[in-house]
Coordinates of C-alpha atoms in Angstrom, one line a residue:
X787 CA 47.5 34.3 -45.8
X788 CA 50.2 36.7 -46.1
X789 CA 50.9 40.1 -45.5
X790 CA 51.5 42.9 -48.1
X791 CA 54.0 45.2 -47.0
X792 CA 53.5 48.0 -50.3
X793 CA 53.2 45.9 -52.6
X794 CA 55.2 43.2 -51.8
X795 CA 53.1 39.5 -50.0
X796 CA 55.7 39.0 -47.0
X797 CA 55.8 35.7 -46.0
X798 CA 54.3 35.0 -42.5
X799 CA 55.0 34.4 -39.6
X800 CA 58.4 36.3 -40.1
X801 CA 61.3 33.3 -40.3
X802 CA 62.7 33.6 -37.0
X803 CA 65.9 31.6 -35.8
X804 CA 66.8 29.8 -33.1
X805 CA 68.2 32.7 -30.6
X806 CA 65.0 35.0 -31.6
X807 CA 62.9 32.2 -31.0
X808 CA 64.2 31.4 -27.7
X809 CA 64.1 35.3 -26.4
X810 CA 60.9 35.8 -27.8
X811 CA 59.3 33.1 -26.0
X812 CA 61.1 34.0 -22.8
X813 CA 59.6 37.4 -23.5
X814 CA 56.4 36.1 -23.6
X815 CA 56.4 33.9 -20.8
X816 CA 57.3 36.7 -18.4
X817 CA 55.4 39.8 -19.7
X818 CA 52.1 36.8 -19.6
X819 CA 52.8 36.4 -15.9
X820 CA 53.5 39.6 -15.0
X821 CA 50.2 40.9 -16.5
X822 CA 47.8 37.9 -15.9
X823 CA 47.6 36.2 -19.3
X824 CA 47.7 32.9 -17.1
X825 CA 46.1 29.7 -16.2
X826 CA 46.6 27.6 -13.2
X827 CA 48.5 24.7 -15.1
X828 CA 46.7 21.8 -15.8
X829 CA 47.1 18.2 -14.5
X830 CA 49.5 17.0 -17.1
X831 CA 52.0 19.5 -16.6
X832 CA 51.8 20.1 -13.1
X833 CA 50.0 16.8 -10.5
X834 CA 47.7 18.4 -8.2
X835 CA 50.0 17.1 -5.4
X836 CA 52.9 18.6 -6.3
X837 CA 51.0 21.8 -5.9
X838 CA 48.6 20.8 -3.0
X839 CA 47.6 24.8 -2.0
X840 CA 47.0 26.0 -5.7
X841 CA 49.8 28.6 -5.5
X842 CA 50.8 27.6 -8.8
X843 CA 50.4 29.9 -12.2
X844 CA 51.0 29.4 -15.9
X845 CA 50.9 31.3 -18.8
X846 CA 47.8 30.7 -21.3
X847 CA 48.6 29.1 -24.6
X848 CA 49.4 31.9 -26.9
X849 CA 50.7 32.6 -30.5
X850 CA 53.9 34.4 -31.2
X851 CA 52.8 36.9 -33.9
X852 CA 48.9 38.3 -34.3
X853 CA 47.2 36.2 -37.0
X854 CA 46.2 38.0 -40.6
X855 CA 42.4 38.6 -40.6
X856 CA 40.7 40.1 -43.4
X857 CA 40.1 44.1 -42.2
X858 CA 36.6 43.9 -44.1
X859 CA 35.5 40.4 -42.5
X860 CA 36.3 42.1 -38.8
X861 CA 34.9 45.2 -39.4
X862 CA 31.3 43.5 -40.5
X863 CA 31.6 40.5 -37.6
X864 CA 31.8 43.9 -35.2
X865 CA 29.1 45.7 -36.7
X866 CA 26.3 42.9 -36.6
X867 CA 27.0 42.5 -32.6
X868 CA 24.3 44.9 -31.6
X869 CA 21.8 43.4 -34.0
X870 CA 23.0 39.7 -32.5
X871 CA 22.1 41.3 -29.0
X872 CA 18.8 42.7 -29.7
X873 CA 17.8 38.8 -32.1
X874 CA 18.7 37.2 -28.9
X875 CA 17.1 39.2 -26.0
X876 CA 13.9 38.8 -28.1
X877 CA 14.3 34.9 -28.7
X878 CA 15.1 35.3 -24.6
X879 CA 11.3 36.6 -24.4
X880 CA 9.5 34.3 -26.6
X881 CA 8.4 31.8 -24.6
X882 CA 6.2 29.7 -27.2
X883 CA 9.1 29.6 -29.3
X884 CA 11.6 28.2 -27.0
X885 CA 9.2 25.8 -25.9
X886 CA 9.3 24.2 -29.5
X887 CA 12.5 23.9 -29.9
X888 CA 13.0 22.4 -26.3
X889 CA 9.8 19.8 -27.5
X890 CA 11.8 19.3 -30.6
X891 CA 14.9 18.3 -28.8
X892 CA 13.4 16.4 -26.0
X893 CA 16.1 13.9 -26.3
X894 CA 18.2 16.4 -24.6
X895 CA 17.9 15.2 -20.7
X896 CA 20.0 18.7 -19.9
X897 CA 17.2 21.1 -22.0
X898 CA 14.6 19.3 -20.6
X899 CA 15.8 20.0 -17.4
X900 CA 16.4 23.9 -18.0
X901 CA 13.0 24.3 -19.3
X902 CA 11.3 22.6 -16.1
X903 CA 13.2 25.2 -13.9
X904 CA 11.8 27.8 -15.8
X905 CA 8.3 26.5 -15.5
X906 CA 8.8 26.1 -11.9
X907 CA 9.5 29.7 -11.6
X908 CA 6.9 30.7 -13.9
X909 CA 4.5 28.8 -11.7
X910 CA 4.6 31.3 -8.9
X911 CA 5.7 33.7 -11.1
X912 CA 8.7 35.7 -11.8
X913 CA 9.4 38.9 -9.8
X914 CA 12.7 40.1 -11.9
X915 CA 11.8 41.8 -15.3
X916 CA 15.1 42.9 -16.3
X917 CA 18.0 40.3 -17.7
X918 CA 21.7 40.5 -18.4
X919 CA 23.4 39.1 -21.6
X920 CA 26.9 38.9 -21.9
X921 CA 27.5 37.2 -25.5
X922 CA 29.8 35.9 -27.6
X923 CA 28.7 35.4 -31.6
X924 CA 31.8 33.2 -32.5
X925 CA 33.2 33.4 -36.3
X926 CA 35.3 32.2 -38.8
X927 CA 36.1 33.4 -42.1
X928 CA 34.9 31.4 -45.1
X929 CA 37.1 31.6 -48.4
X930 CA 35.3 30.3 -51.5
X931 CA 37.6 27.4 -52.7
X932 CA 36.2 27.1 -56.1
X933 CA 36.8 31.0 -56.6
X934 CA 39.9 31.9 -54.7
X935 CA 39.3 35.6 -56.5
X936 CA 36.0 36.1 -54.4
X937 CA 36.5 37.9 -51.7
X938 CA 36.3 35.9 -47.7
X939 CA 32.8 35.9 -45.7
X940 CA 32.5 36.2 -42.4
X941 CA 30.1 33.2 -41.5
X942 CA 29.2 31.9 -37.6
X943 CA 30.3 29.3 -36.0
X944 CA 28.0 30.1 -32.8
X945 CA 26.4 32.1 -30.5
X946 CA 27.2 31.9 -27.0
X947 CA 24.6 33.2 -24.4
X948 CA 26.4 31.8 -21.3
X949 CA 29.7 32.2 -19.5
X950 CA 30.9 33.6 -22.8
X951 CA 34.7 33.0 -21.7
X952 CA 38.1 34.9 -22.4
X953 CA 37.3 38.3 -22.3
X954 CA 39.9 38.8 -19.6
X955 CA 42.5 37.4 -22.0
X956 CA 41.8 38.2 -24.8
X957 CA 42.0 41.9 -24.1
X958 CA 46.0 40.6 -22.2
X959 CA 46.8 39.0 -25.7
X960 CA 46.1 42.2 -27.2
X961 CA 48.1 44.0 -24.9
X962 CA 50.8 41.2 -25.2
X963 CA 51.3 41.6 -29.2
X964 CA 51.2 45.4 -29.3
X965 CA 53.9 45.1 -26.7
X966 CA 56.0 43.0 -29.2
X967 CA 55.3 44.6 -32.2
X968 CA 56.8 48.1 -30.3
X969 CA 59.9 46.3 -28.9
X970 CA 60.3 42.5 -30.2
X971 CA 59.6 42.8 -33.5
X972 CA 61.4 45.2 -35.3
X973 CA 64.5 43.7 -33.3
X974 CA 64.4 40.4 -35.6
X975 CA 66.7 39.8 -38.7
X976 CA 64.5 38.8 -41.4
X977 CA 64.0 41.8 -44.2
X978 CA 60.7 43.3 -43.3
X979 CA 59.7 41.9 -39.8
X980 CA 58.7 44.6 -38.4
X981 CA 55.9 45.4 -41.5
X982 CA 54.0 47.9 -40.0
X983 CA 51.0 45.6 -38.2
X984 CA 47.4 46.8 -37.7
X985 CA 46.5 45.6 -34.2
X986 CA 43.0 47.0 -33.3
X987 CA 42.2 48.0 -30.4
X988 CA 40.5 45.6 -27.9
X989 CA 39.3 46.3 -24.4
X990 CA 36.8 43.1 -24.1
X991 CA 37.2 43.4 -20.3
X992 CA 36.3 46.3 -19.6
X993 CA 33.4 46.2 -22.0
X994 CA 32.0 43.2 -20.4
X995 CA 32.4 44.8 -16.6
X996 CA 30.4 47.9 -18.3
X997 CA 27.3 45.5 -19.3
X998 CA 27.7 44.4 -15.7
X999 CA 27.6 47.5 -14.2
X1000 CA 24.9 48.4 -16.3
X1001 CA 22.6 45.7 -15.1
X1002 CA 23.7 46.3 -11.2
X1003 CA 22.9 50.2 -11.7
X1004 CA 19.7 49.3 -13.4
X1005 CA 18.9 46.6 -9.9
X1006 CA 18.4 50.1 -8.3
X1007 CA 19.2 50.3 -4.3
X1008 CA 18.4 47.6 -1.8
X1009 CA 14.6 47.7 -0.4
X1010 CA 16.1 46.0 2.6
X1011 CA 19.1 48.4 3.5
X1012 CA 21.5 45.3 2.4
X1013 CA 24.8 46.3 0.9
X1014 CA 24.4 45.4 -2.7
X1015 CA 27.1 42.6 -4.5
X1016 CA 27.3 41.1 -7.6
X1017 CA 28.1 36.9 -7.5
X1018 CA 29.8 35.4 -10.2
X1019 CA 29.0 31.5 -9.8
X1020 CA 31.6 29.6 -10.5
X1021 CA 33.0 26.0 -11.1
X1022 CA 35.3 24.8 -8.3
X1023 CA 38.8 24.3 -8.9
X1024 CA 38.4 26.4 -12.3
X1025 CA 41.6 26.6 -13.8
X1026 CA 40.6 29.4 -16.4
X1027 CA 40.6 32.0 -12.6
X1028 CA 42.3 34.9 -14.0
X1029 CA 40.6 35.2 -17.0
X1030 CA 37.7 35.6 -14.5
X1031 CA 39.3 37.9 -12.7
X1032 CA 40.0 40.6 -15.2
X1033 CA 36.1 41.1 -15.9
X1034 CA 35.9 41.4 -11.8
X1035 CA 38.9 44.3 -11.7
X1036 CA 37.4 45.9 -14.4
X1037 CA 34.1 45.8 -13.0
X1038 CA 35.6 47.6 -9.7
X1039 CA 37.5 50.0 -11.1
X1040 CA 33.9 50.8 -13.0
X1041 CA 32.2 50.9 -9.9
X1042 CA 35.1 51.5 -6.8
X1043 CA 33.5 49.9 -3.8
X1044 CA 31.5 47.6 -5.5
X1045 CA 31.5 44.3 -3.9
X1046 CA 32.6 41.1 -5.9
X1047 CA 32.1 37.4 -4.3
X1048 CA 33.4 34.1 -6.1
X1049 CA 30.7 31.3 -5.6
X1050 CA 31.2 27.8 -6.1
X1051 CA 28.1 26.3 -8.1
X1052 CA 28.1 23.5 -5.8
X1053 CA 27.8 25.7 -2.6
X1054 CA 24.3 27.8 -3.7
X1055 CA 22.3 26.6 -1.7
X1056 CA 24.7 27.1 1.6
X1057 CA 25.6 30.5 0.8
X1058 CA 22.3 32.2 -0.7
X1059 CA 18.7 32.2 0.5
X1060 CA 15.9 33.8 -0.4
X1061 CA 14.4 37.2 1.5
X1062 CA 10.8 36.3 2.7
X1063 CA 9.6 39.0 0.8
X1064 CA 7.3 39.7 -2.4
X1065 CA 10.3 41.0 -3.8
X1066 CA 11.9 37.4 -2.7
X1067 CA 15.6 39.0 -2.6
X1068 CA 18.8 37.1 -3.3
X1069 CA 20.9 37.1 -0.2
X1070 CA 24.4 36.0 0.2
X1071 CA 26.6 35.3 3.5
X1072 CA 30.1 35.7 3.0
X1073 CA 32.1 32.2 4.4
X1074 CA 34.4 34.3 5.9
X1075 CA 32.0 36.4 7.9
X1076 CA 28.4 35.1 8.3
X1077 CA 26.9 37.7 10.4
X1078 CA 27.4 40.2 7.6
X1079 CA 24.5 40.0 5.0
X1080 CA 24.7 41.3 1.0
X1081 CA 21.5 41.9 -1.4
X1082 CA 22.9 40.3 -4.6
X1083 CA 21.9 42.7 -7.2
X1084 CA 23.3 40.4 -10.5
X1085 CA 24.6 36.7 -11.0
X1086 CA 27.3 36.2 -13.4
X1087 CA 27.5 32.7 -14.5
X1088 CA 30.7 30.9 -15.3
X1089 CA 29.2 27.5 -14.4
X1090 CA 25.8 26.1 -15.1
X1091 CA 26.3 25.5 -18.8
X1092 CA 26.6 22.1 -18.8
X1093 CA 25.0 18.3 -16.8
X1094 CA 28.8 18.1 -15.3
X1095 CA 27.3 20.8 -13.2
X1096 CA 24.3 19.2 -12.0
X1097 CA 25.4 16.2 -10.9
X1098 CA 22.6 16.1 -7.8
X1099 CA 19.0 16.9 -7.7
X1100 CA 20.2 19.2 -4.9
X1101 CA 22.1 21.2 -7.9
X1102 CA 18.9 21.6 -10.2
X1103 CA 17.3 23.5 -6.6
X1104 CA 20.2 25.7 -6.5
X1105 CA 19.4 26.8 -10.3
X1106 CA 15.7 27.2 -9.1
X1107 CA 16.8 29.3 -6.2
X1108 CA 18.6 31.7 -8.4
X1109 CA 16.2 31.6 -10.6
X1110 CA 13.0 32.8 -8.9
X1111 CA 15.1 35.4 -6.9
X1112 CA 14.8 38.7 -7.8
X1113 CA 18.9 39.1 -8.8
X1114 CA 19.4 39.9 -12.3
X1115 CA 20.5 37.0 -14.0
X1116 CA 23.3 36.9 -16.6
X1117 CA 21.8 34.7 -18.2
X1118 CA 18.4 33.4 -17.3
X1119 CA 17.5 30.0 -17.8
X1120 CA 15.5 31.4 -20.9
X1121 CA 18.2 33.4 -22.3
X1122 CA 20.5 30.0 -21.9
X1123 CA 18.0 28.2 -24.0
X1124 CA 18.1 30.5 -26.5
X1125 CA 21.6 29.7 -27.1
X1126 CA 20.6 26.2 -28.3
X1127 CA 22.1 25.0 -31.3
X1128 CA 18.8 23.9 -32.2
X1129 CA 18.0 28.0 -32.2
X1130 CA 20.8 28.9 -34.2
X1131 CA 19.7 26.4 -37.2
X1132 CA 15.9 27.6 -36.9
X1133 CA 17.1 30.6 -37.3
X1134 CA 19.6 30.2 -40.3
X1135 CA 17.2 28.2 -42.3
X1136 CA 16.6 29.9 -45.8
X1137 CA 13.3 30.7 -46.1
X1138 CA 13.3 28.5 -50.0
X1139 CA 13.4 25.5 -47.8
X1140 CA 10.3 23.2 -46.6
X1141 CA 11.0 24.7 -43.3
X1142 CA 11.3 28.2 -43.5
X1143 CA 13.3 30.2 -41.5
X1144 CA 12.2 31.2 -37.7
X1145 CA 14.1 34.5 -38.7
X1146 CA 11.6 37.4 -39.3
X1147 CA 9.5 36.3 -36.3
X1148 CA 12.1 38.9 -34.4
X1149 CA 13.7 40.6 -37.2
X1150 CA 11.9 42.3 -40.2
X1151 CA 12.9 40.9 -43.5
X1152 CA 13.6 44.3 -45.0
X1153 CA 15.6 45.4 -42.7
X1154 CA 19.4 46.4 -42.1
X1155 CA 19.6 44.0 -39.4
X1156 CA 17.9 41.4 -41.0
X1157 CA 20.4 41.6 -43.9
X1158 CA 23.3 41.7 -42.3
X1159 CA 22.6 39.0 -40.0
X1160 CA 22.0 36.6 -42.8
X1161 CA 25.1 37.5 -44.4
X1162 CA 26.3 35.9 -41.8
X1163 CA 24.8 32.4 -41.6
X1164 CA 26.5 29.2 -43.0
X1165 CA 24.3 26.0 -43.9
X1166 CA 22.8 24.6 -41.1
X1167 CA 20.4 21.5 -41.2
X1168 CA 17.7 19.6 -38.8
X1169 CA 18.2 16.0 -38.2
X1170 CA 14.9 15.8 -37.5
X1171 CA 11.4 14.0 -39.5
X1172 CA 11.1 17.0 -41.8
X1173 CA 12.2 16.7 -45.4
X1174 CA 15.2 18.9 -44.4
X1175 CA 15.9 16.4 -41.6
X1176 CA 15.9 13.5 -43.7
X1177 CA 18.0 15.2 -46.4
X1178 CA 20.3 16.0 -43.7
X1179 CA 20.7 12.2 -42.4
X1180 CA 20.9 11.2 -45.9
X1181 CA 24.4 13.4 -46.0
X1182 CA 25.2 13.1 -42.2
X1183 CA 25.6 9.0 -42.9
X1184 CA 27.7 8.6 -46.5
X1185 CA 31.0 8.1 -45.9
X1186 CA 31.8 11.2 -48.4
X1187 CA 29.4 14.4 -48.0
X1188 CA 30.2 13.5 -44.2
X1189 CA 33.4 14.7 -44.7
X1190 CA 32.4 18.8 -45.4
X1191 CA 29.7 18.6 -42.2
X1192 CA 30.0 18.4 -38.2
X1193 CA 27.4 17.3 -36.1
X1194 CA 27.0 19.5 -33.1
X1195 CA 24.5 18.6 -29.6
X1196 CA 22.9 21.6 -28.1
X1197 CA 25.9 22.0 -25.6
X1198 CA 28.5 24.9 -24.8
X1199 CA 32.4 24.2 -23.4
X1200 CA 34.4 22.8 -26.1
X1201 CA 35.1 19.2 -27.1
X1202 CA 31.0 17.9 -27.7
X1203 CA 31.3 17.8 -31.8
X1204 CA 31.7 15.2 -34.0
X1205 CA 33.1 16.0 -37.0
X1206 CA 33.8 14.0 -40.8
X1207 CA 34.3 11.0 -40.6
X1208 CA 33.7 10.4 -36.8
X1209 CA 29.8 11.3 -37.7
X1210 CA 28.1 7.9 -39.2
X1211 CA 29.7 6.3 -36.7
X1212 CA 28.0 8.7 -33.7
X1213 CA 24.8 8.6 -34.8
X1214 CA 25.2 5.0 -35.4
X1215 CA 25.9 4.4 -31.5
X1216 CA 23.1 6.3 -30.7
X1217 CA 19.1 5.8 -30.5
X1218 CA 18.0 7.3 -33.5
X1219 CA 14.8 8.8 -32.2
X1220 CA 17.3 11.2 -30.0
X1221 CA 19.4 12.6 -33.7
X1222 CA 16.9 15.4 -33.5
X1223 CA 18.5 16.6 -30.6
X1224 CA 21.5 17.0 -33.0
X1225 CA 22.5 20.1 -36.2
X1226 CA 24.1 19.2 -38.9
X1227 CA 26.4 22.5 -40.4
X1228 CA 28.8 23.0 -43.3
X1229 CA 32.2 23.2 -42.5
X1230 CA 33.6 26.2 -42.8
X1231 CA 36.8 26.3 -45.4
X1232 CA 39.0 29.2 -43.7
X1233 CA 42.1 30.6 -46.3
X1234 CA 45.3 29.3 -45.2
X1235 CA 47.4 31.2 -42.2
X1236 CA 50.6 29.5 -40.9
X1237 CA 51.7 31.1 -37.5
X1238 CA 53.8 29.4 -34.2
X1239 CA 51.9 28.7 -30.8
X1240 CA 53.7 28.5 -27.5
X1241 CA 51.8 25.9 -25.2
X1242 CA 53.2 24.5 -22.2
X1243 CA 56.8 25.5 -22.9
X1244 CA 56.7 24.1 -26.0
X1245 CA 56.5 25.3 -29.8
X1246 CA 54.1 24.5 -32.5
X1247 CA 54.6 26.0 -36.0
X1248 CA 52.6 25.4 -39.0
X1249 CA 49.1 26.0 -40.7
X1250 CA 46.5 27.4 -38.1
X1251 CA 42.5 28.0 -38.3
X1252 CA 41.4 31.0 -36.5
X1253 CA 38.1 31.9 -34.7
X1254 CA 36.6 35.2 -34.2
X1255 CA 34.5 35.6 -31.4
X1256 CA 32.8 39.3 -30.7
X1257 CA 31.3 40.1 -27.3
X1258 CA 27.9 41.8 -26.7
X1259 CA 26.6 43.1 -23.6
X1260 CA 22.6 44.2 -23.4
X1261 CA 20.1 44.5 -20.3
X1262 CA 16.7 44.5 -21.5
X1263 CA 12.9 44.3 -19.8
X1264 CA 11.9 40.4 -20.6
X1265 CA 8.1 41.5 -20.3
X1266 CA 8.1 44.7 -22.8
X1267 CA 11.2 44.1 -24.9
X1268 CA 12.9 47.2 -23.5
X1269 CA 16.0 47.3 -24.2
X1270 CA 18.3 49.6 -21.3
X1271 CA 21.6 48.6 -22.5
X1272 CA 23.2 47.5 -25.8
X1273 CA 27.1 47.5 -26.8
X1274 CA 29.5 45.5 -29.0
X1275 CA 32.2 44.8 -26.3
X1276 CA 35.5 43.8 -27.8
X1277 CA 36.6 40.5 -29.6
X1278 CA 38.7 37.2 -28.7
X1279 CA 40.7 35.4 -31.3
X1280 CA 41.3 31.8 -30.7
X1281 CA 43.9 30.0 -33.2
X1282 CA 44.3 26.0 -33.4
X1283 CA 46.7 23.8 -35.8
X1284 CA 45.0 23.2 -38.8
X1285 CA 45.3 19.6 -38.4
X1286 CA 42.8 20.3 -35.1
X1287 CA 39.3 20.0 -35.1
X1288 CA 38.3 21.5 -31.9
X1289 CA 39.2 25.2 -30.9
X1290 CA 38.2 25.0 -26.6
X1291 CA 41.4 27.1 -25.5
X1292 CA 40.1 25.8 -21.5
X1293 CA 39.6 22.6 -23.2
X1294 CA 43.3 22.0 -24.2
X1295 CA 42.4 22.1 -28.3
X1296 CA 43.2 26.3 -28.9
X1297 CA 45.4 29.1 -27.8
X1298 CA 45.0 33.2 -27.3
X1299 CA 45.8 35.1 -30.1
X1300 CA 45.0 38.6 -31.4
X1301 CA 44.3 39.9 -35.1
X1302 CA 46.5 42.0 -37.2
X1303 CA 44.0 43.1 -40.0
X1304 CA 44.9 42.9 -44.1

């Protein structure tokens, strides 16, 4: 995709030579670690015993130039976010529904598991009404290859209901190419460089700190005469810390004096405990001083969204214990399984099919909403006994309509997929009776963008894919369907070689980048 300067198509990225190159990237590297667009560096570049206290930083995978995105294609991704929030807080609330698609994936150990801590709580019942989403409804841009005049979709890739990652970043990559385009940029030799970019503005930080604050002010003040905190739970050793970070300045400097703890998953149950109360109260005890007690009025989740952080029975009790307490939870185990795959293809099904779609159970047909969230679905199929299932394994195991599908589990992190070729040979290794555990969706055909990625020190030019992801924030009542709070809060662009199949940026596949619309 290039970009027209008048009426001109300049080629893109701008040819840059060696010199530019080399102070461009040195630009980059510093202005990153001066302003937090870091990582701690992984393994491969830097052995954990070279760098035995963590002191260590690096800057986060990044491209050079902002990636063309179509103006039209960002504008609707945007505008849908609200109506995204809303769809999800009310599959959050629906129990009978979730329970389905959890029966229809019970091949899925790590759903199974999710559901039985929410039947645990339900069991003595749940003494938190309220619940906190902070969402990501990812993106990419579908251009019709058989009419290259027709103009690109939007169409999703997913829809993230926990630790929906890079909001700290992305809003640094923003930051990072405005910088350039003011001062780098127009300094470079080729005719028309500097070509006037459209970089839109994106605060995703301090958007998703606002849906935070608005679920703490909406905790109202401590019945116990606690100091109130927020906890974000986290992995240990999490490499992706400053992206983390950001959301917990900007939540400060939302709230000065509000009180932020970092808690290891793994160290729940030593930390926390429950107030022997009605109200049953999520205290926390600081490691550094004990004696001092907080009332945790929210817990944000960076960890939990995957087995790899359950690997004890002693780590499904930690869940509970969050669970039943009467913090608002970001998300809920309810509001995590509604962030299944398995959801997202219920709820894309066209309504011609033998199955029809789950969609106007929450949405009215003849509505705005309901329009323009279909606008946005791609084709998404069941591998399960229905005729659509069948259809879909019939496709999902020749060696040729493989190739335009990936097969995706119900699982969130980067790197789980299967895609072409790779899928026969998946669901061949596997029991068949657990495929329904698995969706089946269209590839997406993205137009061509060429652009030059710095990772590691090291440069990558040629053809890249890009994903838009948008961020939501909403707090609503899980018993009447109130909703208290309900933003679009900024948007991440992740960019990967074309020749990749994966995007995970924390998994090693994708990089940070920012849009320049056309």
């Amino acid at each position: 995709m290039g970009l027209s300067a008048g009426c001109a198509e300049v080629s893109y990225p701008p040819d840059i030579d060696d010199a530019e190159r080399e102070r461009l990237v040195q630009t980059i590297k510093d202005w990153g670690i001066a302003h937090g667009l870091a990582v701690r560096p992984p393994p491969a570049v830097i052995a954990s015993d070279a760098d035995p206290q963590g002191i260590l930083a690096t800057n986060a995978p990044v491209t050079l130039f902002p990636s063309p995105f179509p103006k039209s294609s960002f504008e609707e991704a945007k505008a849908v976010q609200t109506a995204y929030n809303k769809l999800y807080a009310d599959v959050s609330r629906d129990e009978a529904f979730l329970g389905q698609i959890v029966q229809e994936v019970s091949g899925d150990d790590f759903i199974s598991q999710l559901w039985h801590v929410h039947q645990r709580v339900k069991a003595e019942g749940y003494v938190q009404k309220l619940s906190l989403g902070l969402f990501r409804s990812d993106y990419m841009v579908h251009q019709d290859s058989t009419d290259p005049t027709k103009a690109p979709q939007i169409k999703q890739v997913e829809f993230n209901t926990i630790a929906s990652s890079f909001g700290g970043l992305s809003s640094k990559t923003c930051e990072l190419h405005r910088f350039l385009a003011s001062t780098e940029y127009p300094q470079l030799k080729q005719s028309n460089a500097n070509h006037g970019y459209d970089l839109p503005e994106n605060d995703s930080a301090k958007g998703l700190a606002a849906g935070i604050k608005a679920a703490h002010d909406a905790y109202g003040d401590s019945a116990l005469g606690h100091q109130r905190c927020v906890l974000f739970l986290v992995q240990g050793g999490e490499r992706n810390v400053f992206d983390q970070r950001h959301l917990e300045y900007a939540l400060q400097s939302l709230s000065p004096g509000l009180l932020v703890f970092r808690l290891p998953f793994a160290e729940i149950l030593q930390r926390t405990s429950i107030a022997q109360t009605d109200r049953r109260q999520l205290l926390y005890k600081s490691p550094t001083n004990p004696d001092k007690v907080f009332e945790v009025s929210v817990v944000y989740l960076r960890a939990g969204y995957g087995p790899g952080d359950y690997p004890t029975p002693a780590d499904w009790d930690a869940r509970y214990q969050i669970e039943r307490s009467n913090a608002i939870k970001c998300p809920t185990v309810l509001t995590q399984l509604a962030g299944a795959k398995k959801v997202q293809q219920v709820l894309a099904t066209p309504v011609t099919q033998s199955q029809p779609s789950e969609l106007h159970r929450f949405v009215p047909d003849d509505s705005g909403a309901s329009k323009q969230i279909r606008n946005t679905f791609t084709h998404i199929y069941p591998l399960d006994d229905s005729e659509a299932g069948q259809q879909a394994r019939k496709l999902a195991l020749d060696p040729k309509e493989c190739l335009k599908y990936v097969l995706k589990p119900q699982r969130e992190g980067g790197g789980n997929n299967y895609y072409k070729a790779k899928i026969p040979a998946h669901l061949n290794s596997v029991p068949e009776e657990s495929w329904k555990s698995y969706i089946l969706m269209e590839l997406i055909t993205p137009p061509p963008v060429a652009n030059i990625i710095l990772r590691n020190g090291s440069l990558e030019q040629g053809g890249v894919i890009c994903e838009l992801g948008i961020y939501g924030t909403c707090v609503w009542d899980q018993g009447t369907g109130d909703v208290v709070h309900n933003a679009e809060a900024g948007y991440l662009l992740r960019t990967k070689g074309d020749q990749s199949e994966e995007g995970g940026v924390a998994a090693g596949f994708g990089c940070m980048d920012s849009c320049t619309l056309v």
